[in-house]
Short mmCIF file of C-alpha atoms and ligand atoms in Angstrom, two decimals:
data_model
loop_
_atom_site.label_atom_id
_atom_site.label_comp_id
_atom_site.label_asym_id
_atom_site.label_seq_id
_atom_site.Cartn_x
_atom_site.Cartn_y
_atom_site.Cartn_z
CA MET F 1 29.91 10.20 -44.88
CA SER F 2 29.02 6.51 -44.28
CA SER F 3 31.54 4.23 -42.57
CA THR F 4 32.03 2.35 -45.88
CA SER F 5 32.94 5.48 -47.80
CA ALA F 6 35.14 6.66 -44.91
CA THR F 7 37.14 3.40 -45.02
CA TRP F 8 37.34 3.69 -48.79
CA THR F 9 38.63 7.27 -48.54
CA SER F 10 41.33 6.24 -46.09
CA PHE F 11 42.22 3.30 -48.35
CA ILE F 12 42.65 5.69 -51.31
CA LYS F 13 44.92 7.83 -49.15
CA SER F 14 47.05 4.79 -48.30
CA LEU F 15 47.26 3.98 -52.03
CA ALA F 16 48.98 7.32 -52.62
CA SER F 17 52.10 5.96 -50.93
CA TYR F 18 51.73 2.40 -52.24
CA ASN F 19 55.15 0.95 -53.07
CA GLY F 20 54.13 -2.28 -54.76
CA ASP F 21 54.27 -4.23 -51.49
CA LEU F 22 50.82 -5.73 -51.05
CA SER F 23 51.31 -6.24 -47.32
CA SER F 24 51.61 -2.49 -46.74
CA LEU F 25 48.07 -1.92 -48.10
CA THR F 26 45.29 -2.11 -45.53
CA ALA F 27 42.20 -2.45 -47.65
CA PRO F 28 38.56 -2.55 -46.48
CA PRO F 29 37.16 -6.11 -46.40
CA PHE F 30 34.80 -5.63 -49.34
CA ILE F 31 37.79 -5.04 -51.64
CA LEU F 32 39.70 -8.13 -50.45
CA SER F 33 39.89 -11.23 -52.60
CA PRO F 34 40.01 -14.60 -50.82
CA THR F 35 42.57 -15.73 -53.42
CA SER F 36 46.33 -15.43 -53.10
CA LEU F 37 48.40 -13.86 -55.87
CA VAL F 38 50.36 -17.12 -56.16
CA GLU F 39 47.22 -18.60 -57.78
CA TYR F 40 47.21 -16.08 -60.62
CA SER F 41 49.74 -18.18 -62.60
CA GLN F 42 46.86 -20.52 -63.48
CA TYR F 43 45.45 -17.87 -65.83
CA TRP F 44 48.18 -18.67 -68.36
CA SER F 45 46.60 -21.98 -69.27
CA GLU F 46 42.84 -21.76 -69.03
CA HIS F 47 42.66 -22.37 -72.78
CA VAL F 48 44.72 -25.55 -72.91
CA ASP F 49 43.67 -26.24 -76.51
CA LEU F 50 45.19 -22.93 -77.65
CA PHE F 51 48.27 -23.39 -75.46
CA LEU F 52 48.99 -26.70 -77.20
CA ALA F 53 47.67 -25.71 -80.65
CA PRO F 54 51.06 -25.10 -82.39
CA ASN F 55 51.90 -28.80 -81.84
CA PHE F 56 49.03 -29.77 -84.12
CA ILE F 57 49.69 -27.31 -86.97
CA GLN F 58 51.22 -28.73 -90.10
CA GLN F 59 52.62 -27.26 -93.28
CA GLU F 60 50.17 -27.72 -96.18
CA PRO F 61 51.35 -27.85 -99.84
CA ASP F 62 49.46 -24.65 -100.84
CA ASP F 63 50.46 -22.63 -97.75
CA ILE F 64 51.74 -19.11 -98.38
CA ASP F 65 53.11 -18.88 -94.86
CA SER F 66 56.00 -20.79 -93.34
CA VAL F 67 54.96 -23.25 -90.63
CA GLU F 68 56.87 -21.11 -88.07
CA LEU F 69 54.71 -18.11 -88.99
CA LYS F 70 51.59 -20.26 -88.57
CA HIS F 71 52.90 -21.23 -85.12
CA MET F 72 53.46 -17.58 -84.24
CA VAL F 73 49.86 -16.73 -85.17
CA ALA F 74 48.71 -19.60 -82.93
CA VAL F 75 50.91 -18.48 -80.03
CA LEU F 76 49.54 -14.95 -80.36
CA ARG F 77 45.97 -16.34 -80.28
CA TRP F 78 46.79 -18.31 -77.11
CA PHE F 79 48.37 -15.24 -75.50
CA ILE F 80 45.34 -13.06 -76.29
CA SER F 81 43.10 -15.80 -74.86
CA THR F 82 44.95 -15.61 -71.49
CA LEU F 83 44.25 -11.90 -70.98
CA LYS F 84 40.58 -12.10 -69.98
CA SER F 85 41.36 -14.63 -67.23
CA GLN F 86 44.45 -12.72 -66.09
CA TYR F 87 42.94 -9.27 -65.95
CA CYS F 88 39.12 -9.54 -65.91
CA SER F 89 38.25 -12.70 -63.99
CA ARG F 90 37.87 -11.03 -60.56
CA ALA F 91 35.65 -8.36 -62.09
CA GLU F 92 33.51 -11.15 -63.57
CA THR F 93 33.32 -13.49 -60.58
CA LEU F 94 33.62 -11.04 -57.67
CA GLY F 95 31.95 -7.99 -59.22
CA GLY F 96 35.10 -5.84 -59.45
CA GLU F 97 38.88 -6.01 -59.18
CA LYS F 98 40.00 -7.05 -55.70
CA LYS F 99 43.17 -6.95 -53.66
CA PRO F 100 44.65 -10.46 -53.68
CA LEU F 101 46.15 -12.09 -50.62
CA ASN F 102 49.85 -11.34 -50.38
CA PRO F 103 51.63 -14.73 -50.69
CA PHE F 104 54.10 -15.72 -47.99
CA LEU F 105 57.60 -16.91 -48.88
CA GLY F 106 57.49 -20.49 -50.16
CA GLU F 107 53.71 -20.50 -50.65
CA LEU F 108 52.73 -23.05 -53.29
CA PHE F 109 49.85 -23.47 -55.67
CA VAL F 110 49.68 -26.70 -57.67
CA GLY F 111 47.00 -28.05 -59.92
CA ARG F 112 46.31 -29.77 -63.21
CA TRP F 113 44.16 -29.49 -66.26
CA THR F 114 42.69 -32.77 -67.38
CA ASP F 115 42.56 -33.72 -71.04
CA GLU F 116 39.23 -32.49 -72.42
CA SER F 117 40.13 -32.94 -76.08
CA PRO F 118 37.80 -35.23 -78.08
CA SER F 119 40.83 -37.11 -79.45
CA GLN F 120 42.49 -37.34 -76.02
CA SER F 121 45.65 -36.01 -77.66
CA PHE F 122 46.39 -33.30 -75.07
CA GLY F 123 47.26 -35.37 -72.00
CA GLU F 124 47.52 -33.68 -68.62
CA THR F 125 48.84 -30.18 -68.09
CA LEU F 126 50.39 -29.42 -64.71
CA LEU F 127 50.97 -26.15 -62.88
CA VAL F 128 53.43 -25.39 -60.09
CA SER F 129 53.48 -21.85 -58.78
CA GLU F 130 55.79 -20.77 -55.95
CA GLN F 131 56.27 -17.51 -54.10
CA VAL F 132 60.03 -17.14 -54.44
CA SER F 133 60.36 -13.74 -52.79
CA HIS F 134 58.23 -11.86 -50.28
CA HIS F 135 59.99 -8.47 -50.30
CA PRO F 136 59.55 -7.62 -53.14
CA PRO F 137 56.76 -10.10 -53.96
CA ILE F 138 57.82 -12.38 -56.83
CA THR F 139 55.96 -15.45 -58.07
CA ALA F 140 57.59 -18.12 -60.24
CA TYR F 141 55.60 -20.71 -62.16
CA ALA F 142 55.92 -23.61 -64.57
CA ILE F 143 53.13 -25.10 -66.67
CA GLN F 144 54.04 -28.36 -68.30
CA ASN F 145 52.36 -30.72 -70.70
CA LYS F 146 54.56 -33.81 -71.00
CA THR F 147 52.46 -35.50 -73.71
CA ASN F 148 53.14 -32.65 -76.12
CA LYS F 149 56.49 -31.58 -74.63
CA THR F 150 55.22 -28.06 -74.09
CA THR F 151 56.38 -25.91 -71.16
CA LEU F 152 55.73 -22.36 -70.05
CA GLN F 153 58.00 -20.99 -67.34
CA GLY F 154 58.18 -17.54 -65.93
CA TYR F 155 58.15 -15.20 -62.99
CA ASN F 156 56.60 -11.89 -62.20
CA GLY F 157 56.64 -9.12 -59.72
CA ILE F 158 54.96 -5.72 -59.72
CA ARG F 159 55.80 -2.11 -58.96
CA ALA F 160 52.87 0.19 -58.38
CA SER F 161 52.35 3.90 -57.93
CA MET F 162 49.25 6.02 -57.56
CA SER F 163 48.41 8.87 -59.93
CA ALA F 164 45.50 11.29 -59.49
CA THR F 165 42.83 8.76 -60.43
CA SER F 166 44.42 5.39 -61.02
CA LEU F 167 46.88 2.87 -59.64
CA ASN F 168 49.65 2.34 -62.20
CA VAL F 169 51.27 -1.08 -62.21
CA ARG F 170 54.41 -2.15 -64.08
CA GLN F 171 55.33 -5.78 -64.25
CA TYR F 172 58.80 -7.28 -63.85
CA GLY F 173 59.67 -10.66 -65.31
CA HIS F 174 58.84 -12.59 -68.43
CA ALA F 175 57.52 -15.95 -69.61
CA LEU F 176 59.32 -18.51 -71.78
CA LEU F 177 57.30 -20.90 -73.86
CA ASP F 178 59.01 -24.02 -75.19
CA TYR F 179 57.58 -26.33 -77.86
CA GLU F 180 60.23 -29.03 -77.69
CA ASN F 181 58.78 -31.16 -80.52
CA LEU F 182 58.81 -28.13 -82.83
CA ASN F 183 62.22 -26.94 -81.68
CA GLU F 184 60.72 -23.49 -81.12
CA LYS F 185 60.81 -21.13 -78.15
CA TYR F 186 58.95 -17.92 -77.45
CA LEU F 187 59.78 -15.06 -75.09
CA ILE F 188 56.74 -13.24 -73.75
CA THR F 189 56.91 -9.87 -72.01
CA LEU F 190 54.25 -8.61 -69.61
CA PRO F 191 52.15 -5.51 -70.27
CA PRO F 192 51.93 -2.51 -67.94
CA LEU F 193 48.45 -1.87 -66.54
CA HIS F 194 46.49 0.55 -64.44
CA ILE F 195 43.49 0.17 -62.19
CA GLU F 196 40.69 2.56 -63.04
CA GLY F 197 37.48 3.28 -61.14
CA ILE F 198 39.23 3.50 -57.75
CA LEU F 199 37.64 6.81 -56.76
CA MET F 200 34.21 5.30 -57.48
CA ALA F 201 35.04 2.17 -55.40
CA ALA F 202 34.53 0.10 -58.59
CA PRO F 203 38.07 -0.86 -59.63
CA PHE F 204 38.88 -2.59 -62.92
CA VAL F 205 42.09 -3.32 -64.84
CA GLU F 206 43.02 -1.70 -68.14
CA LEU F 207 46.19 -2.74 -70.01
CA GLU F 208 48.39 -0.10 -71.60
CA GLN F 209 51.47 0.47 -73.78
CA LYS F 210 53.05 -2.61 -75.42
CA SER F 211 54.15 -6.17 -74.85
CA TYR F 212 56.10 -8.50 -77.14
CA ILE F 213 56.29 -12.12 -78.20
CA GLN F 214 59.60 -13.09 -79.76
CA SER F 215 59.86 -16.43 -81.54
CA SER F 216 63.16 -18.30 -81.91
CA ALA F 217 62.33 -18.47 -85.64
CA GLY F 218 62.70 -14.67 -85.77
CA TYR F 219 59.05 -13.62 -85.98
CA VAL F 220 57.97 -11.03 -83.45
CA ALA F 221 54.50 -9.91 -82.34
CA VAL F 222 54.12 -6.37 -81.02
CA ILE F 223 50.90 -5.93 -79.06
CA GLU F 224 49.64 -2.41 -78.29
CA TYR F 225 46.94 -1.95 -75.66
CA SER F 226 44.47 0.86 -75.23
CA GLY F 227 41.35 1.65 -73.30
CA ARG F 228 38.25 3.61 -74.09
CA GLY F 229 38.77 6.20 -76.79
CA TYR F 230 41.91 5.17 -78.70
CA PHE F 231 41.64 2.70 -81.61
CA SER F 232 38.07 1.58 -81.24
CA GLY F 233 36.75 3.62 -78.37
CA LYS F 234 36.20 0.43 -76.41
CA SER F 235 37.78 -0.78 -73.20
CA ASN F 236 40.29 -3.66 -73.32
CA SER F 237 41.27 -2.92 -76.93
CA PHE F 238 44.46 -4.05 -78.57
CA LYS F 239 46.22 -4.08 -81.90
CA ALA F 240 48.86 -6.74 -82.53
CA ARG F 241 51.16 -6.93 -85.52
CA ILE F 242 53.38 -9.82 -86.50
CA PHE F 243 56.64 -9.00 -88.26
CA LYS F 244 59.35 -11.10 -89.85
CA ASN F 245 61.83 -9.81 -87.26
CA ILE F 246 62.37 -6.93 -84.84
CA ARG F 247 63.99 -4.68 -87.49
CA GLU F 248 60.91 -4.90 -89.71
CA ALA F 249 58.81 -4.00 -86.65
CA GLU F 250 60.11 -0.44 -86.93
CA ASP F 251 57.86 0.01 -89.98
CA LYS F 252 54.21 -0.88 -89.35
CA THR F 253 53.54 -1.25 -93.07
CA LYS F 254 55.83 -4.31 -93.03
CA ALA F 255 53.43 -6.24 -90.78
CA LEU F 256 52.72 -9.77 -92.07
CA TYR F 257 49.51 -9.94 -90.04
CA THR F 258 47.43 -7.46 -88.04
CA VAL F 259 45.03 -8.47 -85.30
CA SER F 260 42.67 -5.97 -83.74
CA GLY F 261 39.75 -5.92 -81.33
CA GLN F 262 39.03 -6.45 -77.66
CA TRP F 263 41.05 -8.97 -75.67
CA SER F 264 38.03 -9.52 -73.42
CA GLY F 265 35.74 -9.88 -76.45
CA VAL F 266 36.12 -10.40 -80.18
CA SER F 267 39.20 -9.73 -82.29
CA SER F 268 39.85 -10.08 -86.03
CA ILE F 269 42.87 -10.89 -88.16
CA SER F 270 43.97 -9.75 -91.63
CA ARG F 271 47.09 -10.20 -93.68
CA GLY F 272 49.25 -7.08 -93.94
CA HIS F 273 49.23 -3.94 -91.86
CA THR F 274 45.54 -3.05 -91.78
CA ILE F 275 42.34 -4.83 -90.90
CA ALA F 276 40.46 -5.57 -94.14
CA SER F 277 36.68 -5.62 -94.46
CA ASP F 278 36.79 -9.42 -94.92
CA ALA F 279 38.90 -9.96 -91.77
CA GLN F 280 38.47 -13.34 -90.05
CA VAL F 281 37.54 -13.75 -86.41
CA PHE F 282 40.81 -14.28 -84.53
CA PHE F 283 39.53 -15.02 -81.01
CA ASP F 284 36.14 -14.63 -79.37
CA ALA F 285 36.58 -14.54 -75.59
CA ASN F 286 32.79 -14.57 -75.08
CA ASN F 287 32.47 -17.91 -76.85
CA SER F 288 35.52 -19.64 -75.45
CA LYS F 289 34.93 -20.78 -71.90
CA PRO F 290 38.03 -21.02 -69.72
CA GLN F 291 38.88 -24.50 -68.45
CA HIS F 292 39.60 -24.18 -64.73
CA LEU F 293 42.30 -26.37 -63.27
CA THR F 294 41.71 -29.07 -60.67
CA VAL F 295 43.25 -28.63 -57.24
CA LYS F 296 43.51 -31.28 -54.50
CA PRO F 297 40.88 -31.03 -51.76
CA ILE F 298 42.11 -28.72 -48.97
CA GLU F 299 42.36 -31.60 -46.44
CA GLU F 300 44.85 -33.36 -48.73
CA GLN F 301 47.00 -30.27 -49.31
CA GLY F 302 50.33 -29.64 -47.62
CA PRO F 303 50.77 -26.76 -45.14
CA LEU F 304 52.53 -24.57 -47.72
CA GLU F 305 49.74 -24.94 -50.25
CA SER F 306 47.92 -21.70 -50.75
CA ARG F 307 44.28 -22.66 -50.25
CA ARG F 308 45.06 -24.67 -47.11
CA ALA F 309 47.34 -22.01 -45.63
CA TRP F 310 44.85 -19.17 -46.25
CA GLN F 311 41.69 -21.20 -45.58
CA LYS F 312 40.66 -19.35 -42.41
CA VAL F 313 41.48 -15.90 -43.82
CA ALA F 314 39.48 -16.72 -46.95
CA GLN F 315 36.51 -17.82 -44.84
CA ALA F 316 36.71 -14.58 -42.82
CA ILE F 317 36.83 -12.52 -46.04
CA ARG F 318 33.77 -14.32 -47.39
CA ALA F 319 32.01 -13.69 -44.09
CA ASN F 320 33.05 -10.02 -44.25
CA ASP F 321 34.40 -10.32 -40.70
CA TYR F 322 37.10 -7.69 -40.45
CA ASN F 323 38.37 -8.64 -36.97
CA LEU F 324 38.67 -12.29 -37.88
CA ILE F 325 40.46 -11.43 -41.16
CA HIS F 326 42.96 -9.40 -39.18
CA GLU F 327 43.36 -12.07 -36.51
CA GLU F 328 43.91 -14.94 -38.97
CA LYS F 329 46.22 -12.91 -41.21
CA SER F 330 48.33 -11.88 -38.22
CA LYS F 331 48.79 -15.54 -37.26
CA ILE F 332 50.31 -16.27 -40.69
CA GLU F 333 52.43 -13.11 -40.66
CA ASN F 334 53.77 -13.79 -37.14
CA GLU F 335 54.55 -17.38 -38.02
CA GLN F 336 56.48 -16.16 -41.08
CA ARG F 337 58.43 -13.63 -38.97
CA GLU F 338 59.40 -16.38 -36.54
CA LEU F 339 60.52 -18.64 -39.39
CA ARG F 340 62.75 -15.90 -40.85
CA LYS F 341 64.26 -15.23 -37.41
CA LYS F 342 65.00 -18.92 -36.92
CA GLU F 343 66.54 -19.20 -40.39
CA ALA F 344 68.79 -16.19 -39.63
CA ALA F 345 69.78 -17.60 -36.23
CA ASP F 346 70.57 -21.04 -37.69
CA ASP F 347 72.22 -19.51 -40.75
CA THR F 348 70.01 -21.67 -42.98
CA PRO F 349 68.35 -19.25 -45.41
CA TRP F 350 65.06 -20.33 -46.95
CA LYS F 351 65.49 -22.22 -50.25
CA GLN F 352 63.13 -22.20 -53.19
CA LYS F 353 61.57 -25.61 -53.68
CA PHE F 354 60.91 -25.77 -57.42
CA PHE F 355 62.80 -22.87 -59.00
CA LYS F 356 66.31 -21.49 -59.14
CA GLU F 357 67.34 -17.91 -59.72
CA ILE F 358 69.39 -17.23 -62.86
CA ASP F 359 71.52 -14.13 -63.28
CA TYR F 360 71.32 -13.73 -67.05
CA THR F 361 73.79 -10.84 -67.07
CA SER F 362 76.55 -13.27 -66.06
CA LEU F 363 75.75 -15.85 -68.76
CA THR F 364 76.51 -16.03 -72.46
CA GLU F 365 73.97 -17.08 -75.09
CA GLU F 366 75.74 -20.47 -75.33
CA ASP F 367 75.71 -21.13 -71.56
CA ASP F 368 72.06 -20.23 -71.17
CA GLU F 369 70.06 -23.48 -71.35
CA THR F 370 66.73 -21.65 -71.11
CA GLY F 371 67.17 -19.85 -74.45
CA TYR F 372 66.12 -16.55 -72.83
CA ILE F 373 69.30 -14.62 -73.70
CA LYS F 374 69.09 -15.52 -77.38
CA LEU F 375 65.42 -14.49 -77.56
CA ALA F 376 65.97 -11.28 -75.57
CA ASN F 377 68.85 -10.35 -77.91
CA MET F 378 66.69 -11.10 -80.96
CA ALA F 379 64.00 -8.78 -79.59
CA ASN F 380 66.49 -6.13 -78.49
CA LEU F 381 65.29 -6.48 -74.90
CA SER F 382 67.35 -5.87 -71.80
CA LEU F 383 68.69 -8.86 -69.83
CA LYS F 384 68.59 -7.00 -66.53
CA ASN F 385 65.76 -7.50 -64.06
CA ILE F 386 64.09 -4.30 -65.10
CA LEU F 387 60.56 -3.59 -66.24
CA SER F 388 59.21 -6.33 -68.49
CA GLY F 389 59.73 -5.53 -72.14
CA SER F 390 62.33 -2.80 -71.56
CA ILE F 391 64.38 -2.09 -74.64
CA ARG F 392 68.19 -2.26 -74.28
C1 LIG X 1 47.83 -5.34 -59.84
C2 LIG X 1 47.16 -6.53 -59.14
C3 LIG X 1 48.22 -7.48 -58.60
C4 LIG X 1 49.03 -8.10 -59.74
C5 LIG X 1 48.14 -8.85 -60.75
C6 LIG X 1 48.96 -9.49 -61.91
C7 LIG X 1 49.89 -8.47 -62.56
C8 LIG X 1 49.80 -10.66 -61.32
C9 LIG X 1 50.40 -11.58 -62.36
C10 LIG X 1 49.32 -12.15 -63.27
O1 LIG X 1 49.89 -13.01 -64.23
C11 LIG X 1 48.60 -11.00 -63.95
C12 LIG X 1 48.05 -10.06 -62.94
C13 LIG X 1 46.75 -9.78 -63.00
C14 LIG X 1 46.06 -8.84 -62.10
O2 LIG X 1 45.12 -8.17 -62.85
C15 LIG X 1 47.02 -7.93 -61.29
C16 LIG X 1 46.27 -7.35 -60.09
C17 LIG X 1 45.08 -6.45 -60.33
C18 LIG X 1 44.87 -5.75 -58.99
C19 LIG X 1 46.10 -6.06 -58.11
C20 LIG X 1 46.39 -4.87 -57.20
C21 LIG X 1 47.63 -5.05 -56.32
C22 LIG X 1 45.19 -4.66 -56.28
C23 LIG X 1 45.09 -3.28 -55.75
C24 LIG X 1 43.82 -3.05 -55.02
C25 LIG X 1 42.77 -2.43 -55.93
C26 LIG X 1 41.50 -3.13 -55.96
C27 LIG X 1 42.59 -0.98 -55.61
#
């Protein structure tokens, strides 16, 4: 057995007892990503045009659909467009899924997308992502476009467990999308996933089960994910159906629209509950380049900003220098331990900089300014901090 495969074997053994806490996983250097998990929030908006698209949709005199249904179709298209960046980008840029850096408490990632629209009608879109909890790891984020009064806010954490061949990951949290000019909000739940190819040392993500998008206008999209061998026999497959409301969603034949295909490739859309032979292309991930955000140069970043804080660890990972990775990571971890001790001694607990925690179970629909409770009730989803998309 070579030393590489020996380290991989011991890594697989450590995965068997993985509890979702990234820091407890000692992975071999070749599986480490130089990017912190706090950066992953940027994947929500790498198709700014689709993120903002509902703002530019108007009702036409000969439209069969309500304008709110047209918005829902556009929101679903944007959501599908985020999946390749969220779940495939490491495989594409780094040659396989990697273990991200485990963000420290208060770690920040900020950036902006410039306006690349020909009409300059988008304006700037800003991202703030903050690690709001370390144990368990939870990241909160807000993406805001002031020009078009469009905001996405959310948080997520993960719970993971190892089965015989794959790492199964469930996501906690949700995202709330607000189109203020349209007076419409959308609740987005996060799909479960698993990492395949671990035994072969070639890990990749596959989404599974369902996620939902609930619109404040009532429409709901139910998205079902599958891998090789289910609907189309292809990896990264999905089938999404849009219904008038959650009750209609109990009967697939009541679907107003059906979208089917690969979220990392091409998908098609048809009216009704099946995909017709004349279905239109819905989204083509191969022909829609992601727009990466701009981040300040490292020298201008603050000490809590992710790329500055992890700079030396990232360099060590790129250099494949295991001792240096360990040394530099330990410095950050020790510093964090000292900070927590000092906070406890001074009785000044760490405070989130940009986000505040909301206990939805203690609020009524009327008191909840975010609109989450109303949307969760419309979709029949639980208000408790349980797995994303859990039904009440
Ligand atoms: C599961 C995962 C960490 C969490 C990552 C999340 C769920 C984070 C929120 C983003 O919005 C979406 C997202 C995308 C990632 O695909 C997902 C990561 C994939 C791998 C990583 C594991 C903890 C890494 C385990 C190590 C592997 C290579 C064996």
